[in-house]
PDB file of C-alpha atoms in Angstrom:
ATOM      1  CA  UNK A 252      63.981 150.614 131.131  1.00  0.00           C
ATOM      2  CA  UNK A 253      67.452 149.076 131.359  1.00  0.00           C
ATOM      3  CA  UNK A 254      66.518 146.970 134.365  1.00  0.00           C
ATOM      4  CA  UNK A 255      63.465 145.280 132.885  1.00  0.00           C
ATOM      5  CA  UNK A 256      65.320 142.024 132.217  1.00  0.00           C
ATOM      6  CA  UNK A 257      66.606 141.920 135.790  1.00  0.00           C
ATOM      7  CA  UNK A 258      63.121 142.651 137.108  1.00  0.00           C
ATOM      8  CA  UNK A 259      61.645 139.890 134.943  1.00  0.00           C
ATOM      9  CA  UNK A 260      64.116 137.328 136.292  1.00  0.00           C
ATOM     10  CA  UNK A 261      63.657 138.335 139.931  1.00  0.00           C
ATOM     11  CA  UNK A 262      59.883 138.407 139.567  1.00  0.00           C
ATOM     12  CA  UNK A 263      59.884 134.648 139.039  1.00  0.00           C
ATOM     13  CA  UNK A 264      60.489 134.244 142.779  1.00  0.00           C
ATOM     14  CA  UNK A 265      59.998 137.673 144.338  1.00  0.00           C
ATOM     15  CA  UNK A 266      57.641 140.610 144.289  1.00  0.00           C
ATOM     16  CA  UNK A 267      59.706 143.457 142.818  1.00  0.00           C
ATOM     17  CA  UNK A 268      58.881 147.148 142.858  1.00  0.00           C
ATOM     18  CA  UNK A 269      60.601 150.521 142.579  1.00  0.00           C
ATOM     19  CA  UNK A 270      61.065 152.354 145.865  1.00  0.00           C
ATOM     20  CA  UNK A 271      61.265 156.163 146.018  1.00  0.00           C
ATOM     21  CA  UNK A 272      62.866 157.332 149.266  1.00  0.00           C
ATOM     22  CA  UNK A 273      62.966 161.035 148.408  1.00  0.00           C
ATOM     23  CA  UNK A 274      60.119 161.914 150.775  1.00  0.00           C
ATOM     24  CA  UNK A 275      60.517 159.015 153.227  1.00  0.00           C
ATOM     25  CA  UNK A 276      62.308 158.593 156.513  1.00  0.00           C
ATOM     26  CA  UNK A 277      62.129 154.794 156.475  1.00  0.00           C
ATOM     27  CA  UNK A 278      61.869 151.927 154.021  1.00  0.00           C
ATOM     28  CA  UNK A 279      58.393 150.397 153.767  1.00  0.00           C
ATOM     29  CA  UNK A 280      57.851 147.715 156.398  1.00  0.00           C
ATOM     30  CA  UNK A 281      56.897 145.048 153.841  1.00  0.00           C
ATOM     31  CA  UNK A 282      60.270 145.311 152.036  1.00  0.00           C
ATOM     32  CA  UNK A 283      62.652 142.440 152.871  1.00  0.00           C
ATOM     33  CA  UNK A 284      65.558 143.205 150.528  1.00  0.00           C
ATOM     34  CA  UNK A 285      66.832 146.434 148.977  1.00  0.00           C
ATOM     35  CA  UNK A 286      68.743 146.794 145.686  1.00  0.00           C
ATOM     36  CA  UNK A 287      70.583 150.087 145.165  1.00  0.00           C
ATOM     37  CA  UNK A 288      71.610 150.082 141.515  1.00  0.00           C
ATOM     38  CA  UNK A 289      73.689 152.768 139.813  1.00  0.00           C
ATOM     39  CA  UNK A 290      72.568 155.972 141.586  1.00  0.00           C
ATOM     40  CA  UNK A 291      73.785 159.091 139.776  1.00  0.00           C
ATOM     41  CA  UNK A 292      72.924 161.783 142.338  1.00  0.00           C
ATOM     42  CA  UNK A 293      73.825 161.922 146.042  1.00  0.00           C
ATOM     43  CA  UNK A 294      71.383 160.412 148.493  1.00  0.00           C
ATOM     44  CA  UNK A 295      69.811 162.967 150.827  1.00  0.00           C
ATOM     45  CA  UNK A 296      70.102 162.730 154.599  1.00  0.00           C
ATOM     46  CA  UNK A 297      66.622 161.274 155.079  1.00  0.00           C
ATOM     47  CA  UNK A 298      67.315 158.637 152.405  1.00  0.00           C
ATOM     48  CA  UNK A 299      70.603 157.618 154.042  1.00  0.00           C
ATOM     49  CA  UNK A 300      68.873 157.292 157.399  1.00  0.00           C
ATOM     50  CA  UNK A 301      66.124 155.183 155.845  1.00  0.00           C
ATOM     51  CA  UNK A 302      68.679 152.756 154.367  1.00  0.00           C
ATOM     52  CA  UNK A 303      70.702 152.683 157.585  1.00  0.00           C
ATOM     53  CA  UNK A 304      67.696 151.887 159.776  1.00  0.00           C
ATOM     54  CA  UNK A 305      66.543 149.258 157.278  1.00  0.00           C
ATOM     55  CA  UNK A 306      69.859 147.455 157.816  1.00  0.00           C
ATOM     56  CA  UNK A 307      69.670 147.918 161.572  1.00  0.00           C
ATOM     57  CA  UNK A 308      66.466 145.864 161.526  1.00  0.00           C
ATOM     58  CA  UNK A 309      68.494 142.901 160.281  1.00  0.00           C
ATOM     59  CA  UNK A 310      67.331 143.154 156.679  1.00  0.00           C
ATOM     60  CA  UNK A 311      69.564 142.863 153.599  1.00  0.00           C
ATOM     61  CA  UNK A 312      70.692 145.326 150.957  1.00  0.00           C
ATOM     62  CA  UNK A 313      72.890 145.106 147.855  1.00  0.00           C
ATOM     63  CA  UNK A 314      74.771 148.090 146.467  1.00  0.00           C
ATOM     64  CA  UNK A 315      75.934 148.173 142.828  1.00  0.00           C
ATOM     65  CA  UNK A 316      77.665 151.515 142.482  1.00  0.00           C
ATOM     66  CA  UNK A 317      79.208 153.503 139.648  1.00  0.00           C
ATOM     67  CA  UNK A 318      82.393 155.502 140.213  1.00  0.00           C
ATOM     68  CA  UNK A 319      82.135 157.047 136.736  1.00  0.00           C
ATOM     69  CA  UNK A 320      79.742 157.108 133.818  1.00  0.00           C
ATOM     70  CA  UNK A 321      81.445 156.220 130.546  1.00  0.00           C
ATOM     71  CA  UNK A 322      80.329 157.429 127.128  1.00  0.00           C
ATOM     72  CA  UNK A 323      80.539 154.255 125.047  1.00  0.00           C
ATOM     73  CA  UNK A 324      81.151 156.235 121.850  1.00  0.00           C
ATOM     74  CA  UNK A 325      83.844 158.665 123.009  1.00  0.00           C
ATOM     75  CA  UNK A 326      85.087 156.815 126.126  1.00  0.00           C
ATOM     76  CA  UNK A 327      84.909 160.081 128.031  1.00  0.00           C
ATOM     77  CA  UNK A 328      84.153 159.760 131.735  1.00  0.00           C
ATOM     78  CA  UNK A 329      81.862 161.710 134.043  1.00  0.00           C
ATOM     79  CA  UNK A 330      82.248 161.294 137.814  1.00  0.00           C
ATOM     80  CA  UNK A 331      79.346 159.825 139.785  1.00  0.00           C
ATOM     81  CA  UNK A 332      78.601 161.117 143.254  1.00  0.00           C
ATOM     82  CA  UNK A 333      76.195 158.705 144.937  1.00  0.00           C
ATOM     83  CA  UNK A 334      76.905 159.980 148.444  1.00  0.00           C
ATOM     84  CA  UNK A 335      77.086 156.463 149.921  1.00  0.00           C
ATOM     85  CA  UNK A 336      80.831 156.244 150.552  1.00  0.00           C
ATOM     86  CA  UNK A 337      80.797 157.294 154.203  1.00  0.00           C
ATOM     87  CA  UNK A 338      77.679 155.261 154.986  1.00  0.00           C
ATOM     88  CA  UNK A 339      79.313 152.104 153.651  1.00  0.00           C
ATOM     89  CA  UNK A 340      82.577 152.886 155.413  1.00  0.00           C
ATOM     90  CA  UNK A 341      80.683 152.664 158.713  1.00  0.00           C
ATOM     91  CA  UNK A 342      79.781 149.073 157.802  1.00  0.00           C
ATOM     92  CA  UNK A 343      83.409 148.199 157.031  1.00  0.00           C
ATOM     93  CA  UNK A 344      83.203 148.668 153.245  1.00  0.00           C
ATOM     94  CA  UNK A 345      85.643 150.941 151.398  1.00  0.00           C
ATOM     95  CA  UNK A 346      84.894 151.944 147.811  1.00  0.00           C
ATOM     96  CA  UNK A 347      87.951 152.965 145.790  1.00  0.00           C
ATOM     97  CA  UNK A 348      88.185 155.668 143.137  1.00  0.00           C
ATOM     98  CA  UNK A 349      90.763 154.041 140.818  1.00  0.00           C
ATOM     99  CA  UNK A 350      89.707 151.818 137.930  1.00  0.00           C
ATOM    100  CA  UNK A 351      90.758 148.174 137.903  1.00  0.00           C
ATOM    101  CA  UNK A 352      92.549 147.032 134.733  1.00  0.00           C
ATOM    102  CA  UNK A 353      93.252 143.348 134.170  1.00  0.00           C
ATOM    103  CA  UNK A 354      95.967 142.175 131.782  1.00  0.00           C
ATOM    104  CA  UNK A 355      94.931 138.521 131.775  1.00  0.00           C
ATOM    105  CA  UNK A 356      91.145 138.110 131.877  1.00  0.00           C
ATOM    106  CA  UNK A 357      89.341 140.878 130.033  1.00  0.00           C
ATOM    107  CA  UNK A 358      86.765 141.612 127.360  1.00  0.00           C
ATOM    108  CA  UNK A 359      87.554 142.783 123.858  1.00  0.00           C
ATOM    109  CA  UNK A 360      86.012 145.822 122.197  1.00  0.00           C
ATOM    110  CA  UNK A 361      85.697 146.679 118.512  1.00  0.00           C
ATOM    111  CA  UNK A 362      87.333 149.802 117.109  1.00  0.00           C
ATOM    112  CA  UNK A 363      87.016 151.202 113.613  1.00  0.00           C
ATOM    113  CA  UNK A 364      90.128 151.338 111.478  1.00  0.00           C
ATOM    114  CA  UNK A 365      90.662 152.678 107.982  1.00  0.00           C
ATOM    115  CA  UNK A 366      91.869 149.982 105.595  1.00  0.00           C
ATOM    116  CA  UNK A 367      92.247 151.502 102.146  1.00  0.00           C
ATOM    117  CA  UNK A 368      88.826 152.770 101.159  1.00  0.00           C
ATOM    118  CA  UNK A 369      87.051 150.734 103.819  1.00  0.00           C
ATOM    119  CA  UNK A 370      86.327 151.120 107.521  1.00  0.00           C
ATOM    120  CA  UNK A 371      86.626 147.794 109.334  1.00  0.00           C
ATOM    121  CA  UNK A 372      85.854 146.715 112.877  1.00  0.00           C
ATOM    122  CA  UNK A 373      88.898 145.352 114.684  1.00  0.00           C
ATOM    123  CA  UNK A 374      88.720 143.572 118.068  1.00  0.00           C
ATOM    124  CA  UNK A 375      91.281 144.903 120.544  1.00  0.00           C
ATOM    125  CA  UNK A 376      92.058 143.915 124.148  1.00  0.00           C
ATOM    126  CA  UNK A 377      90.396 146.164 126.708  1.00  0.00           C
ATOM    127  CA  UNK A 378      91.587 145.554 130.278  1.00  0.00           C
ATOM    128  CA  UNK A 379      89.051 147.967 131.788  1.00  0.00           C
ATOM    129  CA  UNK A 380      86.357 145.279 131.531  1.00  0.00           C
ATOM    130  CA  UNK A 381      87.727 142.500 133.770  1.00  0.00           C
ATOM    131  CA  UNK A 382      86.116 139.098 133.304  1.00  0.00           C
ATOM    132  CA  UNK A 383      85.666 136.843 136.325  1.00  0.00           C
ATOM    133  CA  UNK A 384      85.388 133.191 135.191  1.00  0.00           C
ATOM    134  CA  UNK A 385      83.923 132.080 138.509  1.00  0.00           C
ATOM    135  CA  UNK A 386      82.873 133.922 141.647  1.00  0.00           C
ATOM    136  CA  UNK A 387      84.231 132.877 145.028  1.00  0.00           C
ATOM    137  CA  UNK A 388      82.195 130.230 146.862  1.00  0.00           C
ATOM    138  CA  UNK A 389      82.248 131.998 150.230  1.00  0.00           C
ATOM    139  CA  UNK A 390      78.534 132.806 150.055  1.00  0.00           C
ATOM    140  CA  UNK A 391      75.340 131.114 148.905  1.00  0.00           C
ATOM    141  CA  UNK A 392      74.806 134.181 146.735  1.00  0.00           C
ATOM    142  CA  UNK A 393      77.926 133.559 144.638  1.00  0.00           C
ATOM    143  CA  UNK A 394      78.028 129.758 144.424  1.00  0.00           C
ATOM    144  CA  UNK A 395      77.932 128.455 140.868  1.00  0.00           C
ATOM    145  CA  UNK A 396      78.067 131.889 139.230  1.00  0.00           C
ATOM    146  CA  UNK A 397      80.715 132.788 136.679  1.00  0.00           C
ATOM    147  CA  UNK A 398      81.514 134.397 133.376  1.00  0.00           C
ATOM    148  CA  UNK A 399      80.689 137.838 134.764  1.00  0.00           C
ATOM    149  CA  UNK A 400      82.093 141.097 133.393  1.00  0.00           C
ATOM    150  CA  UNK A 401      82.823 144.063 135.645  1.00  0.00           C
ATOM    151  CA  UNK A 402      82.949 147.061 133.267  1.00  0.00           C
ATOM    152  CA  UNK A 403      84.911 150.084 134.496  1.00  0.00           C
ATOM    153  CA  UNK A 404      84.997 148.796 138.050  1.00  0.00           C
ATOM    154  CA  UNK A 405      86.820 150.162 141.041  1.00  0.00           C
ATOM    155  CA  UNK A 406      88.319 148.146 143.854  1.00  0.00           C
ATOM    156  CA  UNK A 407      86.035 147.588 146.835  1.00  0.00           C
ATOM    157  CA  UNK A 408      87.347 146.276 150.147  1.00  0.00           C
ATOM    158  CA  UNK A 409      85.681 145.044 153.323  1.00  0.00           C
ATOM    159  CA  UNK A 410      86.945 144.465 156.854  1.00  0.00           C
ATOM    160  CA  UNK A 411      85.488 142.259 159.571  1.00  0.00           C
ATOM    161  CA  UNK A 412      85.608 142.502 163.330  1.00  0.00           C
ATOM    162  CA  UNK A 413      83.275 143.549 166.173  1.00  0.00           C
ATOM    163  CA  UNK A 414      80.745 140.877 165.244  1.00  0.00           C
ATOM    164  CA  UNK A 415      81.023 141.624 161.541  1.00  0.00           C
ATOM    165  CA  UNK A 416      82.196 139.077 158.949  1.00  0.00           C
ATOM    166  CA  UNK A 417      83.577 140.114 155.564  1.00  0.00           C
ATOM    167  CA  UNK A 418      84.228 137.917 152.529  1.00  0.00           C
ATOM    168  CA  UNK A 419      85.341 138.637 148.963  1.00  0.00           C
ATOM    169  CA  UNK A 420      83.012 137.227 146.301  1.00  0.00           C
ATOM    170  CA  UNK A 421      84.863 138.314 143.144  1.00  0.00           C
ATOM    171  CA  UNK A 422      88.489 139.125 142.339  1.00  0.00           C
ATOM    172  CA  UNK A 423      90.495 140.205 139.330  1.00  0.00           C
ATOM    173  CA  UNK A 424      93.585 138.197 138.380  1.00  0.00           C
ATOM    174  CA  UNK A 425      97.139 138.630 139.614  1.00  0.00           C
ATOM    175  CA  UNK A 426      97.868 140.527 136.365  1.00  0.00           C
ATOM    176  CA  UNK A 427      95.595 143.418 137.354  1.00  0.00           C
ATOM    177  CA  UNK A 428      96.442 146.921 138.508  1.00  0.00           C
ATOM    178  CA  UNK A 429      94.779 150.244 139.403  1.00  0.00           C
ATOM    179  CA  UNK A 430      94.558 153.210 137.026  1.00  0.00           C
ATOM    180  CA  UNK A 431      94.584 156.650 138.601  1.00  0.00           C
ATOM    181  CA  UNK A 432      92.687 159.731 137.460  1.00  0.00           C
ATOM    182  CA  UNK A 433      92.489 161.163 134.871  1.00  0.00           C
ATOM    183  CA  UNK A 434      91.420 157.908 133.244  1.00  0.00           C
ATOM    184  CA  UNK A 435      92.671 157.132 129.756  1.00  0.00           C
ATOM    185  CA  UNK A 436      90.156 154.658 128.326  1.00  0.00           C
ATOM    186  CA  UNK A 437      91.284 154.907 124.703  1.00  0.00           C
ATOM    187  CA  UNK A 438      90.944 151.362 123.267  1.00  0.00           C
ATOM    188  CA  UNK A 439      93.853 152.117 120.938  1.00  0.00           C
ATOM    189  CA  UNK A 440      96.398 152.337 123.760  1.00  0.00           C
ATOM    190  CA  UNK A 441      99.473 150.280 122.924  1.00  0.00           C
ATOM    191  CA  UNK A 442      99.623 147.999 125.944  1.00  0.00           C
ATOM    192  CA  UNK A 443     102.879 146.446 124.756  1.00  0.00           C
ATOM    193  CA  UNK A 444     104.642 149.725 125.468  1.00  0.00           C
ATOM    194  CA  UNK A 445     102.683 150.705 128.577  1.00  0.00           C
ATOM    195  CA  UNK A 446     104.585 150.857 131.873  1.00  0.00           C
ATOM    196  CA  UNK A 447     102.215 149.102 134.265  1.00  0.00           C
ATOM    197  CA  UNK A 448     102.956 147.252 137.486  1.00  0.00           C
ATOM    198  CA  UNK A 449     100.436 144.454 138.036  1.00  0.00           C
ATOM    199  CA  UNK A 450      99.884 143.903 141.762  1.00  0.00           C
ATOM    200  CA  UNK A 451      96.558 142.042 141.760  1.00  0.00           C
ATOM    201  CA  UNK A 452      94.307 140.444 142.517  1.00  0.00           C
ATOM    202  CA  UNK A 453      91.851 143.237 143.345  1.00  0.00           C
ATOM    203  CA  UNK A 454      88.552 142.629 145.100  1.00  0.00           C
ATOM    204  CA  UNK A 455      85.524 143.624 143.007  1.00  0.00           C
ATOM    205  CA  UNK A 456      82.561 142.309 144.992  1.00  0.00           C
ATOM    206  CA  UNK A 457      82.310 141.864 148.748  1.00  0.00           C
ATOM    207  CA  UNK A 458      79.798 140.730 151.319  1.00  0.00           C
ATOM    208  CA  UNK A 459      79.514 141.923 154.911  1.00  0.00           C
ATOM    209  CA  UNK A 460      77.255 140.210 157.419  1.00  0.00           C
ATOM    210  CA  UNK A 461      76.673 140.128 161.162  1.00  0.00           C
ATOM    211  CA  UNK A 462      76.338 143.042 163.546  1.00  0.00           C
ATOM    212  CA  UNK A 463      76.718 146.433 161.901  1.00  0.00           C
ATOM    213  CA  UNK A 464      77.209 149.756 163.611  1.00  0.00           C
ATOM    214  CA  UNK A 465      74.621 152.343 162.655  1.00  0.00           C
ATOM    215  CA  UNK A 466      75.956 155.302 160.695  1.00  0.00           C
ATOM    216  CA  UNK A 467      73.659 157.418 162.854  1.00  0.00           C
ATOM    217  CA  UNK A 468      74.486 155.645 166.125  1.00  0.00           C
ATOM    218  CA  UNK A 469      74.534 158.911 168.060  1.00  0.00           C
ATOM    219  CA  UNK A 470      70.936 159.564 167.036  1.00  0.00           C
ATOM    220  CA  UNK A 471      69.607 156.001 167.087  1.00  0.00           C
ATOM    221  CA  UNK A 472      68.387 154.203 170.181  1.00  0.00           C
ATOM    222  CA  UNK A 473      69.708 150.901 168.839  1.00  0.00           C
ATOM    223  CA  UNK A 474      73.029 150.906 167.018  1.00  0.00           C
ATOM    224  CA  UNK A 475      73.451 147.303 165.922  1.00  0.00           C
ATOM    225  CA  UNK A 476      71.420 144.348 164.726  1.00  0.00           C
ATOM    226  CA  UNK A 477      72.260 140.729 163.889  1.00  0.00           C
ATOM    227  CA  UNK A 478      71.797 139.123 160.514  1.00  0.00           C
ATOM    228  CA  UNK A 479      72.546 142.191 158.408  1.00  0.00           C
ATOM    229  CA  UNK A 480      73.970 141.285 154.998  1.00  0.00           C
ATOM    230  CA  UNK A 481      74.769 144.216 152.701  1.00  0.00           C
ATOM    231  CA  UNK A 482      76.526 143.355 149.451  1.00  0.00           C
ATOM    232  CA  UNK A 483      78.403 145.773 147.308  1.00  0.00           C
ATOM    233  CA  UNK A 484      79.933 145.842 143.842  1.00  0.00           C
ATOM    234  CA  UNK A 485      81.659 149.052 142.903  1.00  0.00           C
ATOM    235  CA  UNK A 486      81.267 148.954 139.166  1.00  0.00           C
ATOM    236  CA  UNK A 487      80.561 151.512 136.532  1.00  0.00           C
ATOM    237  CA  UNK A 488      78.706 150.685 133.382  1.00  0.00           C
ATOM    238  CA  UNK A 489      75.669 149.549 135.377  1.00  0.00           C
ATOM    239  CA  UNK A 490      73.168 147.893 132.995  1.00  0.00           C
TER     240      UNK A 490
END
């Protein structure tokens, strides 16, 4: 239901459908690109193998992953275990588990405050929703895109080498830092008195392309394929 708008936009140029891998050992042959959006339960072994072999055929996948689910009313967090961390690590992508906070470019949220006999909505700074004015131009995918929010995002890093190229497509500002668990997402935090040590920028969206090593190389007859381009954004609050 929440992805209908995305599906409508993509359907202008692509045939879009939902893919259930629960009882499959491979992705359907007529699929050219795979979007993995906000999984909340761990992928099973057969599903991981299906995704891995899909990439080994030189096809593309994008991963938009949640580290935590956030209750918008209480700001309480629930961990997400998607089971993709080790798979992505094989491809040179490391997904962090600390939330990125940005003290310069961020969204504001409204909180209720009692003023006399009235409850009023007051906008307050909220660094846990970094805003990226413009994505990096290192890929055709990111060129010309900007004004994008990354709600409750973790840092995601990528390394190249061995025929694999890695580029960062989105970064927080130099005024950003990482918040460790347990997360305190209370919008009423007094940031003027907080002891934080900004050491940004932090990478929020990365692209890896080239030859990737199969996560199941010991089992596969072919362990690498050219032209593989997985993308990943480690961000909670997936729409």
